[in-house]
Amino acid sequence: MSGTFLLRIAVAIILLTHSVFGMFNNGINDFGNLFLNQIGFAPFGVFLAWSIKLSHVAAAILLISNKYVKLAGFVTIFILIMGIILVHFKEGWFVVGGGRNGVEYNFLLIVVLFAIMYPNGFRKNQQNTNL
């Protein structure tokens, strides 16, 4: 079992729960119609909302199966950054407590995805560099 196994499973659960419930309670359509279309994505808001959520499901499956993890990570990070820019940044840092709907949750997911994608850090050569 790899060191990132628990992180991959945890992020997959978060991505699945964040997406699947919206598929059955009209949340994805509402996000597309009532938010994305209203901020300039009309008439593609619903299509974009479904694309985002289906990419989360695909990323979750890839994380669980430990296949194409970097691709899944980069796509999800891009979506999370766009979420920060379009939705969360204007709300501040805190999700709850000192504020509401802020960037801290997306920030944490981005950092965890990078840790999953690069478990040994960003260095190409992992030789001992101590002098």
mmCIF file of C-alpha atoms in Angstrom:
data_model
loop_
_atom_site.group_PDB
_atom_site.id
_atom_site.type_symbol
_atom_site.label_atom_id
_atom_site.label_comp_id
_atom_site.label_asym_id
_atom_site.label_seq_id
_atom_site.Cartn_x
_atom_site.Cartn_y
_atom_site.Cartn_z
ATOM 1 C CA MET A 1 0.000 0.000 0.000
ATOM 2 C CA SER A 2 1.460 3.366 -1.023
ATOM 3 C CA GLY A 3 1.883 6.294 1.322
ATOM 4 C CA THR A 4 -0.731 8.242 -0.586
ATOM 5 C CA PHE A 5 -3.390 5.516 -0.474
ATOM 6 C CA LEU A 6 -5.460 7.113 2.319
ATOM 7 C CA LEU A 7 -5.202 10.555 0.731
ATOM 8 C CA ARG A 8 -6.331 9.199 -2.637
ATOM 9 C CA ILE A 9 -9.323 7.459 -1.051
ATOM 10 C CA ALA A 10 -10.262 10.499 1.046
ATOM 11 C CA VAL A 11 -10.120 12.892 -1.916
ATOM 12 C CA ALA A 12 -12.060 10.407 -4.056
ATOM 13 C CA ILE A 13 -14.815 10.249 -1.424
ATOM 14 C CA ILE A 14 -14.957 14.048 -1.262
ATOM 15 C CA LEU A 15 -15.133 14.379 -5.053
ATOM 16 C CA LEU A 16 -17.811 11.687 -5.320
ATOM 17 C CA THR A 17 -20.022 13.042 -2.564
ATOM 18 C CA HIS A 18 -19.625 16.590 -3.856
ATOM 19 C CA SER A 19 -20.802 15.444 -7.291
ATOM 20 C CA VAL A 20 -23.155 12.498 -6.987
ATOM 21 C CA PHE A 21 -25.684 14.096 -4.635
ATOM 22 C CA GLY A 22 -26.106 17.004 -7.055
ATOM 23 C CA MET A 23 -26.965 14.542 -9.806
ATOM 24 C CA PHE A 24 -30.049 13.404 -7.921
ATOM 25 C CA ASN A 25 -31.297 16.575 -6.231
ATOM 26 C CA ASN A 26 -31.089 18.934 -9.245
ATOM 27 C CA GLY A 27 -28.098 20.677 -7.662
ATOM 28 C CA ILE A 28 -25.972 20.470 -10.808
ATOM 29 C CA ASN A 29 -28.695 21.945 -12.997
ATOM 30 C CA ASP A 30 -29.304 24.678 -10.419
ATOM 31 C CA PHE A 31 -25.574 25.472 -10.300
ATOM 32 C CA GLY A 32 -25.538 25.736 -14.087
ATOM 33 C CA ASN A 33 -28.751 27.743 -14.446
ATOM 34 C CA LEU A 34 -28.752 29.840 -11.295
ATOM 35 C CA PHE A 35 -25.033 30.559 -11.016
ATOM 36 C CA LEU A 36 -22.913 29.813 -14.085
ATOM 37 C CA ASN A 37 -25.430 31.182 -16.589
ATOM 38 C CA GLN A 38 -25.842 34.283 -14.434
ATOM 39 C CA ILE A 39 -22.114 35.092 -14.337
ATOM 40 C CA GLY A 40 -21.654 34.943 -18.092
ATOM 41 C CA PHE A 41 -21.524 31.285 -19.127
ATOM 42 C CA ALA A 42 -25.029 31.257 -20.681
ATOM 43 C CA PRO A 43 -26.215 29.249 -22.510
ATOM 44 C CA PHE A 44 -23.556 26.706 -21.520
ATOM 45 C CA GLY A 45 -23.917 26.835 -17.723
ATOM 46 C CA VAL A 46 -25.688 23.499 -17.309
ATOM 47 C CA PHE A 47 -23.324 21.764 -19.743
ATOM 48 C CA LEU A 48 -20.334 23.233 -17.900
ATOM 49 C CA ALA A 49 -21.746 22.261 -14.489
ATOM 50 C CA TRP A 50 -22.278 18.660 -15.638
ATOM 51 C CA SER A 51 -18.804 18.584 -17.195
ATOM 52 C CA ILE A 52 -17.273 19.710 -13.907
ATOM 53 C CA LYS A 53 -19.151 17.148 -11.841
ATOM 54 C CA LEU A 54 -18.526 14.290 -14.266
ATOM 55 C CA SER A 55 -14.823 15.177 -14.262
ATOM 56 C CA HIS A 56 -14.919 14.896 -10.455
ATOM 57 C CA VAL A 57 -16.443 11.424 -10.736
ATOM 58 C CA ALA A 58 -13.839 10.386 -13.314
ATOM 59 C CA ALA A 59 -11.040 11.807 -11.143
ATOM 60 C CA ALA A 60 -12.357 9.900 -8.126
ATOM 61 C CA ILE A 61 -12.381 6.637 -10.073
ATOM 62 C CA LEU A 62 -8.838 7.289 -11.312
ATOM 63 C CA LEU A 63 -7.609 8.130 -7.798
ATOM 64 C CA ILE A 64 -9.180 4.989 -6.350
ATOM 65 C CA SER A 65 -7.692 2.830 -9.107
ATOM 66 C CA ASN A 66 -4.340 4.665 -8.878
ATOM 67 C CA LYS A 67 -4.364 5.240 -12.650
ATOM 68 C CA TYR A 68 -3.614 8.533 -14.438
ATOM 69 C CA VAL A 69 -3.354 10.229 -11.048
ATOM 70 C CA LYS A 70 -1.496 13.284 -12.380
ATOM 71 C CA LEU A 71 -4.058 13.848 -15.136
ATOM 72 C CA ALA A 72 -6.899 13.540 -12.625
ATOM 73 C CA GLY A 73 -5.040 15.845 -10.249
ATOM 74 C CA PHE A 74 -4.296 18.560 -12.795
ATOM 75 C CA VAL A 75 -7.865 18.635 -14.126
ATOM 76 C CA THR A 76 -9.288 18.766 -10.617
ATOM 77 C CA ILE A 77 -6.809 21.428 -9.505
ATOM 78 C CA PHE A 78 -7.761 23.551 -12.519
ATOM 79 C CA ILE A 79 -11.446 23.246 -11.583
ATOM 80 C CA LEU A 80 -10.703 24.071 -7.935
ATOM 81 C CA ILE A 81 -8.695 27.153 -8.936
ATOM 82 C CA MET A 82 -11.525 28.306 -11.186
ATOM 83 C CA GLY A 83 -13.893 27.739 -8.250
ATOM 84 C CA ILE A 84 -11.684 29.946 -6.108
ATOM 85 C CA ILE A 85 -11.615 32.677 -8.764
ATOM 86 C CA LEU A 86 -15.313 32.587 -9.678
ATOM 87 C CA VAL A 87 -16.983 31.651 -6.397
ATOM 88 C CA HIS A 88 -14.921 31.503 -3.239
ATOM 89 C CA PHE A 89 -12.351 34.330 -3.366
ATOM 90 C CA LYS A 90 -14.904 37.088 -2.860
ATOM 91 C CA GLU A 91 -16.115 35.240 0.254
ATOM 92 C CA GLY A 92 -12.693 35.336 1.925
ATOM 93 C CA TRP A 93 -10.635 32.555 3.470
ATOM 94 C CA PHE A 94 -12.975 30.730 5.848
ATOM 95 C CA VAL A 95 -15.517 28.103 4.833
ATOM 96 C CA VAL A 96 -17.188 28.402 8.243
ATOM 97 C CA GLY A 97 -16.388 30.215 11.459
ATOM 98 C CA GLY A 98 -14.700 33.481 10.475
ATOM 99 C CA GLY A 99 -16.738 33.603 7.280
ATOM 100 C CA ARG A 100 -18.703 31.437 4.892
ATOM 101 C CA ASN A 101 -17.936 29.725 1.549
ATOM 102 C CA GLY A 102 -14.311 30.897 1.434
ATOM 103 C CA VAL A 103 -11.249 29.416 -0.255
ATOM 104 C CA GLU A 104 -9.738 27.325 2.558
ATOM 105 C CA TYR A 105 -11.373 24.036 1.527
ATOM 106 C CA ASN A 106 -10.286 24.332 -2.113
ATOM 107 C CA PHE A 107 -6.811 25.365 -0.984
ATOM 108 C CA LEU A 108 -6.499 22.248 1.162
ATOM 109 C CA LEU A 109 -7.730 19.974 -1.642
ATOM 110 C CA ILE A 110 -5.218 21.528 -4.063
ATOM 111 C CA VAL A 111 -2.330 20.943 -1.642
ATOM 112 C CA VAL A 112 -3.446 17.350 -0.970
ATOM 113 C CA LEU A 113 -3.746 16.661 -4.706
ATOM 114 C CA PHE A 114 -0.191 17.944 -5.230
ATOM 115 C CA ALA A 115 0.985 15.689 -2.376
ATOM 116 C CA ILE A 116 -0.722 12.740 -4.072
ATOM 117 C CA MET A 117 0.680 13.611 -7.491
ATOM 118 C CA TYR A 118 4.220 14.244 -6.233
ATOM 119 C CA PRO A 119 4.731 12.084 -3.125
ATOM 120 C CA ASN A 120 8.502 12.622 -3.311
ATOM 121 C CA GLY A 121 8.339 16.339 -3.960
ATOM 122 C CA PHE A 122 8.908 18.237 -7.196
ATOM 123 C CA ARG A 123 12.568 17.389 -7.692
ATOM 124 C CA LYS A 124 13.400 15.346 -10.734
ATOM 125 C CA ASN A 125 16.494 13.792 -9.150
ATOM 126 C CA GLN A 126 16.031 12.584 -5.574
ATOM 127 C CA GLN A 127 19.748 12.213 -4.747
ATOM 128 C CA ASN A 128 21.045 13.320 -1.385
ATOM 129 C CA THR A 129 21.945 16.998 -1.708
ATOM 130 C CA ASN A 130 23.270 17.516 1.823
ATOM 131 C CA LEU A 131 26.725 19.108 1.831
#
